[in-house]
Structures are given as structure tokens and as C-alpha cells.
mmCIF file of C-alpha atoms in Angstrom:
data_model
loop_
_atom_site.group_PDB
_atom_site.id
_atom_site.type_symbol
_atom_site.label_atom_id
_atom_site.label_comp_id
_atom_site.label_asym_id
_atom_site.label_seq_id
_atom_site.Cartn_x
_atom_site.Cartn_y
_atom_site.Cartn_z
ATOM 1 C CA MET F 1 -259.692 -30.043 -157.896
ATOM 2 C CA SER F 2 -263.058 -30.165 -156.190
ATOM 3 C CA THR F 3 -264.079 -27.007 -154.379
ATOM 4 C CA VAL F 4 -265.973 -29.251 -151.959
ATOM 5 C CA GLN F 5 -262.920 -31.036 -150.705
ATOM 6 C CA GLN F 6 -260.464 -28.126 -150.529
ATOM 7 C CA ASP F 7 -260.838 -24.715 -148.919
ATOM 8 C CA THR F 8 -257.612 -23.405 -150.427
ATOM 9 C CA LEU F 9 -255.778 -23.647 -153.719
ATOM 10 C CA PRO F 10 -252.839 -26.048 -154.156
ATOM 11 C CA VAL F 11 -249.265 -24.800 -154.053
ATOM 12 C CA ARG F 12 -245.872 -26.185 -154.917
ATOM 13 C CA PRO F 13 -244.729 -28.903 -152.467
ATOM 14 C CA GLY F 14 -241.453 -27.163 -151.669
ATOM 15 C CA ALA F 15 -242.880 -23.737 -150.934
ATOM 16 C CA ALA F 16 -242.786 -23.284 -147.160
ATOM 17 C CA ARG F 17 -244.704 -20.050 -146.830
ATOM 18 C CA PRO F 18 -247.665 -21.070 -149.052
ATOM 19 C CA VAL F 19 -247.957 -24.352 -147.113
ATOM 20 C CA ALA F 20 -248.256 -22.409 -143.861
ATOM 21 C CA ARG F 21 -250.874 -20.251 -145.484
ATOM 22 C CA ARG F 22 -252.809 -23.297 -146.574
ATOM 23 C CA ARG F 23 -252.938 -24.686 -143.060
ATOM 24 C CA LEU F 24 -254.365 -21.483 -141.614
ATOM 25 C CA THR F 25 -257.799 -21.915 -143.156
ATOM 26 C CA PRO F 26 -260.657 -19.393 -142.862
ATOM 27 C CA VAL F 27 -262.239 -21.679 -140.259
ATOM 28 C CA ALA F 28 -259.057 -21.573 -138.174
ATOM 29 C CA VAL F 29 -258.914 -17.798 -138.546
ATOM 30 C CA VAL F 30 -262.477 -17.293 -137.326
ATOM 31 C CA TYR F 31 -261.973 -19.454 -134.236
ATOM 32 C CA LEU F 32 -258.664 -17.764 -133.440
ATOM 33 C CA ALA F 33 -260.504 -14.450 -133.713
ATOM 34 C CA LEU F 34 -263.181 -15.805 -131.359
ATOM 35 C CA VAL F 35 -260.556 -16.796 -128.781
ATOM 36 C CA ALA F 36 -258.899 -13.382 -129.079
ATOM 37 C CA LEU F 37 -262.265 -11.668 -128.650
ATOM 38 C CA LEU F 38 -263.011 -13.717 -125.529
ATOM 39 C CA VAL F 39 -259.628 -12.793 -124.031
ATOM 40 C CA VAL F 40 -259.958 -9.079 -124.793
ATOM 41 C CA GLY F 41 -263.601 -9.040 -123.706
ATOM 42 C CA SER F 42 -262.759 -10.777 -120.435
ATOM 43 C CA LEU F 43 -260.111 -8.138 -119.722
ATOM 44 C CA LEU F 44 -262.452 -5.241 -120.510
ATOM 45 C CA VAL F 45 -265.343 -6.658 -118.514
ATOM 46 C CA GLY F 46 -262.962 -7.646 -115.714
ATOM 47 C CA ALA F 47 -261.794 -4.024 -115.479
ATOM 48 C CA ARG F 48 -265.350 -3.208 -114.373
ATOM 49 C CA GLY F 49 -265.172 -5.836 -111.647
ATOM 50 C CA GLU F 50 -267.338 -8.343 -113.525
ATOM 51 C CA LEU F 51 -266.800 -11.669 -115.282
ATOM 52 C CA LEU F 52 -267.547 -12.347 -118.937
ATOM 53 C CA LEU F 53 -267.234 -16.122 -118.874
ATOM 54 C CA ASP F 54 -269.011 -16.955 -115.653
ATOM 55 C CA GLN F 55 -272.128 -19.125 -115.842
ATOM 56 C CA ASP F 56 -274.406 -16.192 -116.632
ATOM 57 C CA GLY F 57 -272.039 -14.878 -119.292
ATOM 58 C CA ILE F 58 -271.775 -18.223 -121.062
ATOM 59 C CA LEU F 59 -275.552 -18.612 -120.873
ATOM 60 C CA ASN F 60 -276.043 -15.166 -122.422
ATOM 61 C CA ILE F 61 -273.655 -15.898 -125.291
ATOM 62 C CA LEU F 62 -275.190 -19.269 -126.119
ATOM 63 C CA THR F 63 -278.759 -17.991 -125.806
ATOM 64 C CA ARG F 64 -278.006 -15.138 -128.214
ATOM 65 C CA ALA F 65 -276.306 -17.567 -130.579
ATOM 66 C CA THR F 66 -279.093 -20.147 -130.759
ATOM 67 C CA ALA F 67 -281.737 -18.466 -132.939
ATOM 68 C CA LEU F 68 -279.177 -16.646 -135.075
ATOM 69 C CA GLY F 69 -277.231 -19.883 -135.455
ATOM 70 C CA LEU F 70 -280.263 -21.741 -136.775
ATOM 71 C CA VAL F 71 -280.989 -19.033 -139.342
ATOM 72 C CA ALA F 72 -277.314 -18.755 -140.324
ATOM 73 C CA ILE F 73 -277.019 -22.510 -140.905
ATOM 74 C CA GLY F 74 -279.757 -22.287 -143.522
ATOM 75 C CA GLN F 75 -278.306 -19.082 -144.940
ATOM 76 C CA THR F 76 -274.984 -20.868 -145.407
ATOM 77 C CA MET F 77 -276.602 -23.376 -147.745
ATOM 78 C CA VAL F 78 -278.119 -20.788 -150.066
ATOM 79 C CA ILE F 79 -274.987 -18.639 -150.072
ATOM 80 C CA LEU F 80 -272.902 -21.682 -151.002
ATOM 81 C CA THR F 81 -275.026 -21.975 -154.147
ATOM 82 C CA GLY F 82 -274.387 -18.307 -154.953
ATOM 83 C CA SER F 83 -277.824 -17.193 -153.752
ATOM 84 C CA LEU F 84 -279.119 -15.575 -150.538
ATOM 85 C CA ASP F 85 -282.380 -15.175 -148.618
ATOM 86 C CA LEU F 86 -283.682 -11.869 -147.278
ATOM 87 C CA SER F 87 -287.075 -13.284 -146.268
ATOM 88 C CA VAL F 88 -285.826 -15.249 -143.249
ATOM 89 C CA ALA F 89 -286.462 -12.502 -140.681
ATOM 90 C CA TYR F 90 -290.181 -12.212 -141.484
ATOM 91 C CA LEU F 91 -290.428 -15.983 -141.815
ATOM 92 C CA VAL F 92 -289.122 -16.360 -138.251
ATOM 93 C CA GLY F 93 -291.959 -14.146 -137.022
ATOM 94 C CA LEU F 94 -294.567 -15.954 -139.126
ATOM 95 C CA THR F 95 -293.561 -19.433 -137.953
ATOM 96 C CA SER F 96 -293.481 -18.322 -134.314
ATOM 97 C CA LEU F 97 -297.090 -17.165 -134.693
ATOM 98 C CA LEU F 98 -298.218 -20.285 -136.526
ATOM 99 C CA ALA F 99 -296.689 -22.515 -133.871
ATOM 100 C CA ALA F 100 -298.076 -20.561 -130.910
ATOM 101 C CA GLU F 101 -301.566 -20.149 -132.351
ATOM 102 C CA THR F 102 -301.809 -23.802 -133.306
ATOM 103 C CA MET F 103 -300.643 -24.942 -129.885
ATOM 104 C CA ALA F 104 -303.160 -22.627 -128.166
ATOM 105 C CA GLY F 105 -301.826 -23.674 -124.769
ATOM 106 C CA ARG F 106 -302.465 -27.403 -125.361
ATOM 107 C CA ASP F 107 -299.666 -29.927 -124.945
ATOM 108 C CA GLY F 108 -301.302 -32.293 -127.405
ATOM 109 C CA MET F 109 -301.001 -29.752 -130.220
ATOM 110 C CA VAL F 110 -297.234 -29.285 -129.965
ATOM 111 C CA GLY F 111 -296.472 -31.882 -132.651
ATOM 112 C CA PRO F 112 -299.030 -30.621 -135.206
ATOM 113 C CA ALA F 113 -297.946 -27.027 -134.541
ATOM 114 C CA VAL F 114 -294.289 -27.778 -135.193
ATOM 115 C CA LEU F 115 -295.110 -29.717 -138.360
ATOM 116 C CA LEU F 116 -297.398 -26.951 -139.648
ATOM 117 C CA ALA F 117 -294.800 -24.238 -139.006
ATOM 118 C CA LEU F 118 -292.070 -26.231 -140.759
ATOM 119 C CA ALA F 119 -294.369 -27.081 -143.683
ATOM 120 C CA VAL F 120 -295.245 -23.414 -144.219
ATOM 121 C CA ALA F 121 -291.558 -22.507 -143.947
ATOM 122 C CA ALA F 122 -290.680 -25.130 -146.555
ATOM 123 C CA GLY F 123 -293.413 -23.721 -148.804
ATOM 124 C CA VAL F 124 -291.926 -20.231 -148.573
ATOM 125 C CA GLY F 125 -288.501 -21.641 -149.399
ATOM 126 C CA LEU F 126 -289.982 -23.473 -152.379
ATOM 127 C CA VAL F 127 -291.483 -20.228 -153.661
ATOM 128 C CA ASN F 128 -288.137 -18.456 -153.253
ATOM 129 C CA GLY F 129 -286.322 -21.187 -155.114
ATOM 130 C CA LEU F 130 -288.813 -21.391 -157.971
ATOM 131 C CA VAL F 131 -288.917 -17.624 -158.489
ATOM 132 C CA ILE F 132 -285.117 -17.595 -158.718
ATOM 133 C CA THR F 133 -284.686 -20.659 -160.928
ATOM 134 C CA VAL F 134 -287.805 -20.684 -163.099
ATOM 135 C CA LEU F 135 -288.520 -16.959 -163.421
ATOM 136 C CA LYS F 136 -284.775 -16.166 -163.463
ATOM 137 C CA ALA F 137 -285.188 -13.412 -160.886
ATOM 138 C CA ASN F 138 -282.161 -12.123 -159.034
ATOM 139 C CA ALA F 139 -281.982 -13.772 -155.600
ATOM 140 C CA PHE F 140 -281.768 -10.411 -153.828
ATOM 141 C CA ILE F 141 -284.890 -9.086 -155.537
ATOM 142 C CA ALA F 142 -286.813 -12.374 -155.378
ATOM 143 C CA THR F 143 -286.338 -12.971 -151.660
ATOM 144 C CA LEU F 144 -286.843 -9.287 -150.863
ATOM 145 C CA GLY F 145 -290.166 -9.479 -152.703
ATOM 146 C CA VAL F 146 -291.212 -12.539 -150.704
ATOM 147 C CA ALA F 147 -290.111 -10.736 -147.541
ATOM 148 C CA LEU F 148 -292.394 -7.808 -148.390
ATOM 149 C CA ILE F 149 -295.303 -10.199 -148.996
ATOM 150 C CA LEU F 150 -294.746 -11.784 -145.581
ATOM 151 C CA ARG F 151 -294.425 -8.347 -144.020
ATOM 152 C CA GLY F 152 -297.723 -7.237 -145.538
ATOM 153 C CA TYR F 153 -299.466 -10.351 -144.230
ATOM 154 C CA LEU F 154 -298.073 -9.863 -140.718
ATOM 155 C CA GLU F 155 -298.931 -6.175 -140.585
ATOM 156 C CA ASP F 156 -302.440 -6.792 -141.871
ATOM 157 C CA ASN F 157 -303.256 -9.602 -139.458
ATOM 158 C CA TYR F 158 -301.280 -8.919 -136.273
ATOM 159 C CA THR F 159 -300.717 -5.935 -134.053
ATOM 160 C CA GLY F 160 -298.690 -7.746 -131.412
ATOM 161 C CA PRO F 161 -297.978 -11.133 -129.837
ATOM 162 C CA ALA F 162 -300.533 -13.891 -130.411
ATOM 163 C CA GLY F 163 -301.049 -17.508 -129.504
ATOM 164 C CA ASP F 164 -300.158 -19.429 -126.363
ATOM 165 C CA VAL F 165 -297.295 -21.883 -125.972
ATOM 166 C CA PRO F 166 -297.956 -24.572 -123.307
ATOM 167 C CA ARG F 167 -295.665 -24.520 -120.312
ATOM 168 C CA GLY F 168 -294.241 -27.925 -121.155
ATOM 169 C CA PHE F 169 -292.954 -26.707 -124.526
ATOM 170 C CA GLN F 170 -291.337 -23.665 -122.922
ATOM 171 C CA HIS F 171 -288.763 -26.003 -121.383
ATOM 172 C CA LEU F 172 -287.131 -26.015 -124.824
ATOM 173 C CA GLY F 173 -286.376 -22.323 -124.501
ATOM 174 C CA TYR F 174 -285.259 -22.262 -120.865
ATOM 175 C CA ASP F 175 -283.918 -25.627 -119.701
ATOM 176 C CA ARG F 176 -280.162 -26.087 -119.642
ATOM 177 C CA ILE F 177 -277.404 -28.430 -118.620
ATOM 178 C CA GLY F 178 -275.167 -26.350 -116.372
ATOM 179 C CA PRO F 179 -274.560 -23.098 -118.270
ATOM 180 C CA VAL F 180 -275.423 -24.685 -121.635
ATOM 181 C CA PRO F 181 -279.019 -24.271 -122.889
ATOM 182 C CA ILE F 182 -280.610 -27.398 -124.310
ATOM 183 C CA ALA F 183 -281.698 -25.328 -127.321
ATOM 184 C CA ALA F 184 -278.048 -24.450 -128.021
ATOM 185 C CA LEU F 185 -277.193 -28.159 -128.053
ATOM 186 C CA LEU F 186 -280.039 -28.743 -130.505
ATOM 187 C CA MET F 187 -278.710 -25.904 -132.671
ATOM 188 C CA LEU F 188 -275.283 -27.557 -132.696
ATOM 189 C CA ALA F 189 -276.959 -30.849 -133.616
ATOM 190 C CA VAL F 190 -278.621 -29.111 -136.584
ATOM 191 C CA ALA F 191 -275.221 -27.681 -137.532
ATOM 192 C CA ALA F 192 -273.665 -31.162 -137.397
ATOM 193 C CA LEU F 193 -276.468 -32.512 -139.586
ATOM 194 C CA ALA F 194 -275.954 -29.669 -142.075
ATOM 195 C CA TRP F 195 -272.194 -30.329 -142.127
ATOM 196 C CA TRP F 196 -272.840 -33.991 -142.878
ATOM 197 C CA TYR F 197 -275.338 -33.104 -145.581
ATOM 198 C CA LEU F 198 -272.973 -30.675 -147.303
ATOM 199 C CA SER F 199 -269.864 -32.834 -147.083
ATOM 200 C CA ARG F 200 -271.224 -36.369 -147.420
ATOM 201 C CA THR F 201 -274.213 -36.267 -149.771
ATOM 202 C CA ARG F 202 -274.518 -35.821 -153.514
ATOM 203 C CA THR F 203 -276.804 -32.802 -153.156
ATOM 204 C CA GLY F 204 -274.303 -31.204 -150.789
ATOM 205 C CA TYR F 205 -271.552 -31.594 -153.392
ATOM 206 C CA HIS F 206 -273.898 -30.147 -155.983
ATOM 207 C CA MET F 207 -274.420 -27.021 -153.854
ATOM 208 C CA TYR F 208 -270.684 -26.335 -153.885
ATOM 209 C CA ALA F 209 -270.512 -27.042 -157.596
ATOM 210 C CA VAL F 210 -273.388 -24.689 -158.426
ATOM 211 C CA GLY F 211 -271.844 -21.940 -156.311
ATOM 212 C CA GLY F 212 -268.431 -22.454 -157.876
ATOM 213 C CA ASP F 213 -269.673 -22.084 -161.457
ATOM 214 C CA ILE F 214 -273.302 -22.757 -162.270
ATOM 215 C CA GLU F 215 -272.713 -23.097 -166.013
ATOM 216 C CA VAL F 216 -269.900 -25.614 -165.583
ATOM 217 C CA ALA F 217 -272.056 -27.486 -163.063
ATOM 218 C CA ARG F 218 -274.944 -27.607 -165.533
ATOM 219 C CA LEU F 219 -272.717 -28.887 -168.331
ATOM 220 C CA SER F 220 -271.381 -31.522 -165.934
ATOM 221 C CA GLY F 221 -274.858 -32.909 -165.400
ATOM 222 C CA VAL F 222 -275.641 -31.265 -162.060
ATOM 223 C CA PRO F 223 -279.387 -30.507 -161.671
ATOM 224 C CA THR F 224 -278.755 -26.839 -160.950
ATOM 225 C CA ARG F 225 -282.390 -25.757 -160.583
ATOM 226 C CA ARG F 226 -283.232 -28.537 -158.159
ATOM 227 C CA THR F 227 -280.083 -27.838 -156.162
ATOM 228 C CA VAL F 228 -280.871 -24.136 -155.715
ATOM 229 C CA VAL F 229 -284.505 -24.874 -154.825
ATOM 230 C CA THR F 230 -283.402 -27.484 -152.265
ATOM 231 C CA ALA F 231 -281.004 -24.998 -150.678
ATOM 232 C CA HIS F 232 -283.776 -22.413 -150.312
ATOM 233 C CA VAL F 233 -286.215 -24.941 -148.852
ATOM 234 C CA LEU F 234 -283.625 -26.021 -146.257
ATOM 235 C CA CYS F 235 -282.815 -22.386 -145.463
ATOM 236 C CA SER F 236 -286.474 -21.606 -144.808
ATOM 237 C CA VAL F 237 -286.912 -24.741 -142.681
ATOM 238 C CA ALA F 238 -283.953 -23.611 -140.552
ATOM 239 C CA ALA F 239 -285.620 -20.205 -140.133
ATOM 240 C CA GLY F 240 -288.815 -22.025 -139.166
ATOM 241 C CA LEU F 241 -286.920 -23.889 -136.446
ATOM 242 C CA ALA F 242 -285.673 -20.543 -135.142
ATOM 243 C CA GLY F 243 -289.246 -19.217 -135.056
ATOM 244 C CA ILE F 244 -290.437 -22.268 -133.111
ATOM 245 C CA TYR F 245 -287.575 -21.871 -130.646
ATOM 246 C CA LEU F 246 -288.342 -18.189 -130.108
ATOM 247 C CA ALA F 247 -292.017 -18.999 -129.535
ATOM 248 C CA SER F 248 -290.927 -21.345 -126.738
ATOM 249 C CA ARG F 249 -288.837 -18.528 -125.259
ATOM 250 C CA LEU F 250 -291.559 -15.891 -125.473
ATOM 251 C CA GLY F 251 -294.520 -18.109 -124.584
ATOM 252 C CA SER F 252 -296.334 -16.812 -127.665
ATOM 253 C CA GLY F 253 -295.740 -15.834 -131.265
ATOM 254 C CA ALA F 254 -294.462 -12.374 -132.183
ATOM 255 C CA PRO F 255 -294.736 -10.913 -135.697
ATOM 256 C CA TYR F 256 -291.522 -8.905 -135.555
ATOM 257 C CA VAL F 257 -289.312 -11.124 -133.421
ATOM 258 C CA GLY F 258 -287.177 -11.873 -136.473
ATOM 259 C CA THR F 259 -286.943 -8.378 -137.917
ATOM 260 C CA ASP F 260 -286.280 -6.699 -134.563
ATOM 261 C CA ALA F 261 -283.227 -8.944 -134.184
ATOM 262 C CA GLY F 262 -282.231 -8.342 -137.813
ATOM 263 C CA TYR F 263 -281.828 -12.028 -138.567
ATOM 264 C CA ASP F 264 -281.747 -11.425 -142.328
ATOM 265 C CA LEU F 265 -278.591 -9.303 -142.398
ATOM 266 C CA GLU F 266 -277.170 -10.757 -139.183
ATOM 267 C CA SER F 267 -277.265 -14.271 -140.616
ATOM 268 C CA ILE F 268 -275.487 -13.130 -143.780
ATOM 269 C CA ALA F 269 -272.879 -11.364 -141.648
ATOM 270 C CA ALA F 270 -272.302 -14.532 -139.601
ATOM 271 C CA VAL F 271 -271.881 -16.603 -142.766
ATOM 272 C CA VAL F 272 -269.371 -14.136 -144.231
ATOM 273 C CA LEU F 273 -267.467 -13.896 -140.929
ATOM 274 C CA GLY F 274 -267.265 -17.682 -140.991
ATOM 275 C CA GLY F 275 -265.356 -17.604 -144.263
ATOM 276 C CA THR F 276 -268.076 -18.539 -146.751
ATOM 277 C CA LEU F 277 -267.787 -16.600 -149.994
ATOM 278 C CA LEU F 278 -270.813 -14.532 -150.950
ATOM 279 C CA ALA F 279 -270.189 -15.581 -154.540
ATOM 280 C CA GLY F 280 -270.690 -19.191 -153.434
ATOM 281 C CA GLY F 281 -268.739 -22.395 -153.862
ATOM 282 C CA ARG F 282 -266.494 -22.190 -150.814
ATOM 283 C CA GLY F 283 -267.097 -22.241 -147.058
ATOM 284 C CA GLY F 284 -269.208 -24.255 -144.672
ATOM 285 C CA VAL F 285 -271.259 -24.537 -141.535
ATOM 286 C CA VAL F 286 -268.313 -24.966 -139.133
ATOM 287 C CA GLY F 287 -267.043 -21.475 -139.927
ATOM 288 C CA THR F 288 -270.582 -20.070 -139.757
ATOM 289 C CA ILE F 289 -270.989 -21.247 -136.161
ATOM 290 C CA GLY F 290 -267.753 -19.448 -135.334
ATOM 291 C CA GLY F 291 -269.121 -16.271 -136.942
ATOM 292 C CA VAL F 292 -272.348 -16.615 -134.951
ATOM 293 C CA LEU F 293 -270.400 -16.990 -131.697
ATOM 294 C CA ILE F 294 -268.332 -13.896 -132.519
ATOM 295 C CA LEU F 295 -271.465 -11.796 -133.020
ATOM 296 C CA ALA F 296 -273.104 -13.219 -129.882
ATOM 297 C CA THR F 297 -269.955 -12.579 -127.844
ATOM 298 C CA LEU F 298 -269.698 -9.021 -129.129
ATOM 299 C CA ASP F 299 -273.296 -8.351 -128.086
ATOM 300 C CA THR F 300 -272.687 -9.803 -124.619
ATOM 301 C CA ILE F 301 -269.527 -7.734 -124.133
ATOM 302 C CA PHE F 302 -271.279 -4.578 -125.286
ATOM 303 C CA ASP F 303 -274.158 -5.184 -122.876
ATOM 304 C CA ASP F 304 -271.761 -5.801 -119.966
ATOM 305 C CA LEU F 305 -269.922 -2.578 -120.815
ATOM 306 C CA ALA F 306 -273.186 -0.646 -121.377
ATOM 307 C CA VAL F 307 -272.003 0.442 -124.832
ATOM 308 C CA ASP F 308 -274.198 2.801 -126.851
ATOM 309 C CA PRO F 309 -276.330 0.806 -129.348
ATOM 310 C CA PHE F 310 -275.222 2.949 -132.275
ATOM 311 C CA PHE F 311 -271.581 2.313 -131.459
ATOM 312 C CA LYS F 312 -272.337 -1.416 -131.392
ATOM 313 C CA ASP F 313 -273.363 -1.267 -135.031
ATOM 314 C CA VAL F 314 -270.208 0.652 -135.921
ATOM 315 C CA VAL F 315 -267.982 -1.978 -134.322
ATOM 316 C CA ARG F 316 -269.898 -4.868 -135.885
ATOM 317 C CA GLY F 317 -269.589 -3.199 -139.285
ATOM 318 C CA VAL F 318 -265.848 -2.721 -138.848
ATOM 319 C CA VAL F 319 -265.430 -6.372 -137.836
ATOM 320 C CA LEU F 320 -267.373 -7.551 -140.888
ATOM 321 C CA VAL F 321 -265.450 -5.351 -143.333
ATOM 322 C CA ALA F 322 -262.129 -6.410 -141.792
ATOM 323 C CA ALA F 323 -263.073 -10.085 -142.103
ATOM 324 C CA VAL F 324 -264.073 -9.740 -145.759
ATOM 325 C CA ALA F 325 -260.844 -7.828 -146.514
ATOM 326 C CA LEU F 326 -258.742 -10.479 -144.768
ATOM 327 C CA TYR F 327 -260.344 -13.348 -146.684
ATOM 328 C CA ALA F 328 -259.972 -11.436 -149.967
ATOM 329 C CA ARG F 329 -256.252 -10.907 -149.327
ATOM 330 C CA ARG F 330 -255.778 -14.562 -148.439
ATOM 331 C CA MET F 331 -257.496 -15.702 -151.637
ATOM 332 C CA THR F 332 -255.338 -13.339 -153.715
ATOM 333 C CA ALA F 333 -252.193 -14.616 -152.013
ATOM 334 C CA ASN F 334 -253.241 -18.231 -152.602
ATOM 335 C CA ARG F 335 -253.822 -17.569 -156.298
ATOM 336 C CA ARG F 336 -250.379 -15.945 -156.618
ATOM 337 C CA GLY F 337 -248.830 -18.929 -154.827
ATOM 338 C CA ARG F 338 -250.452 -21.250 -157.319
ATOM 339 C CA LEU F 339 -249.166 -19.313 -160.329
ATOM 340 C CA THR F 340 -245.569 -18.954 -159.102
#
């Protein structure tokens, strides 16, 4: 059975309980958890005489979700191959600076600035992929090393915000349709494109195959090196899009806009919450968006309740551990159902 086509293992046709388990997929679980969080959050915020899901609340949730969502979409691709990328946070800052400095307040430079930022991002992803596949470096160490290189460059060349984004381009960061930011719609469009790529293209199938078992994939004729490199390039391009978006929000580039928000670990957390296995081979972008919305909703609720920042991290950690434990139990139960 292809790991691309099925999120759960097959069970005997007559077994009622395993069938029910199969229907409640990790994607369904994450969106049920999101609904439950919205209900509980609305009650808690309502007890203070405020509304969580009014226009401002929805705007806050979607605005928080946009940049993280873009990074997490790319992170999903590399995690599906059994890899990961810890350089995305610094890459977000670098691309925001490249875009803002190239624009220099001129509307006519928006196109070249966007292309330059995405090209540099793709180059960083290419380096990550080649170090992992050609030099056989562990993905954690390889991308952490690239992250430190980017950090050194940023610290050596920037002490604060730089560049100037023209007012026309700032509409990307602030315009909305009702309570829905245009940038959030673009993020969802990127997610839809990533879903199509993973589920409808040969390279997308190869990413699942490599994450499921790289040696079996290689023996089956899958170009494993090219697949991993492609995943890292796409991940970095997604981080570049996040940097460009944040430059439009800030009106300039900022060297630490990615690290201050913790997009490296936050994106991994969103992917795991969405049901994608860290070992690779199973999961997808639909669940990742649900994980992103859970984290964004938690942040909005905490801000409305004026929760201590340290306690926020405790709760987020508990949610992440609980999600991983739940998925692990479900996988164990599915395996037992298959064997019995």
C-alpha cells in the first residue's frame, strides 16, 4: 500500500472499531481540536466581557497564522522526506532585508526585489539539500550550521531594521476582505498549491516514498538525492515568501524578525501538531494548516487573557507533547488492528 494514498493502515473489513479509528484521521483530530480550542477560548475570553471571534479576533488569528503558515508549509515538505530545516528563521530575516533594501522605496523595484529574495532563498535551500545528500551530514546539524552562517552574516552587517518598502507594496501586509487579510488568502493559496504538488505530482509521491523508507525508495528507482534537495529548496522558498510578507508588514527589513518569532521551532511544532510524522512518510499540508491555526489561536487567547509569557510556553509545550502522544497511540492501535 502506498503511504501517499493512505494515512492509516488497513484493517479487516468486518472489524467495526478499527474502521471507526480509520475514519478519524490525524487531520480530523487536529481540526476537532481547533474547534474545541475556539469554543473553550471563547468561553474564557467571554468571561472577561470580551469576544474572541469578533472581527478583530479573527484578524489577529489569521495575521499571526500567515507568516508561520508559509514557513510551516515548506517545513512540511522537508519533514515528509525525513529531514528538517533549522535555518528558516534566519532566512526569513535575510529575505526581508534583501527585499526591503532592493525596493528602496521604489514601486518599480518590487518585482526585482521579490525575485532576488526568492532566488537567494532557493540558493540557501540548495546548499542545505546538497550538504545533507552529498556530504551525508545529518539534517539537524547541516541546517543548524547554515543557520549559524546566516546569523553571523546578519549580525556582522545589520544592527537593526534596514531598507524601505514602498507604500503600495505594504497593501499586501495590511489590506483585507472583511476580517480576512489578503495575505492569509495568499498563504492558503500556497497551501493549496503545495497540497496539489504533494498529492498529484511524481516528485510529491517521491517525497512520501523517501520519508517512508529511503533505502526502499532508492532501490525502487526513486531519485532520492534530487527529491531531498527539491524539498529543501521549496522549504527555503516558502520561508522567503514569509520574509517578503513580513517586510510588507514592517515597512522595512528586520534581521531578527524570524528568530524573535521562533519560526524554526514553531514551524516544526505546527507540522507535528498537524499529524505529520517527524520520521517522514506520512502527513500533509492540510493538517499543518490546522496546527498553525491552533498555535495562532492559542497566542490570541493568551493575549486576550493577559497570560504570563512563560506560562504560554508551558501550555504550548503541553499541547505539543499531548499531540505527539496521541498520534503515537493511534499508530500503535492501527498496527495492532492490522495484525489481529
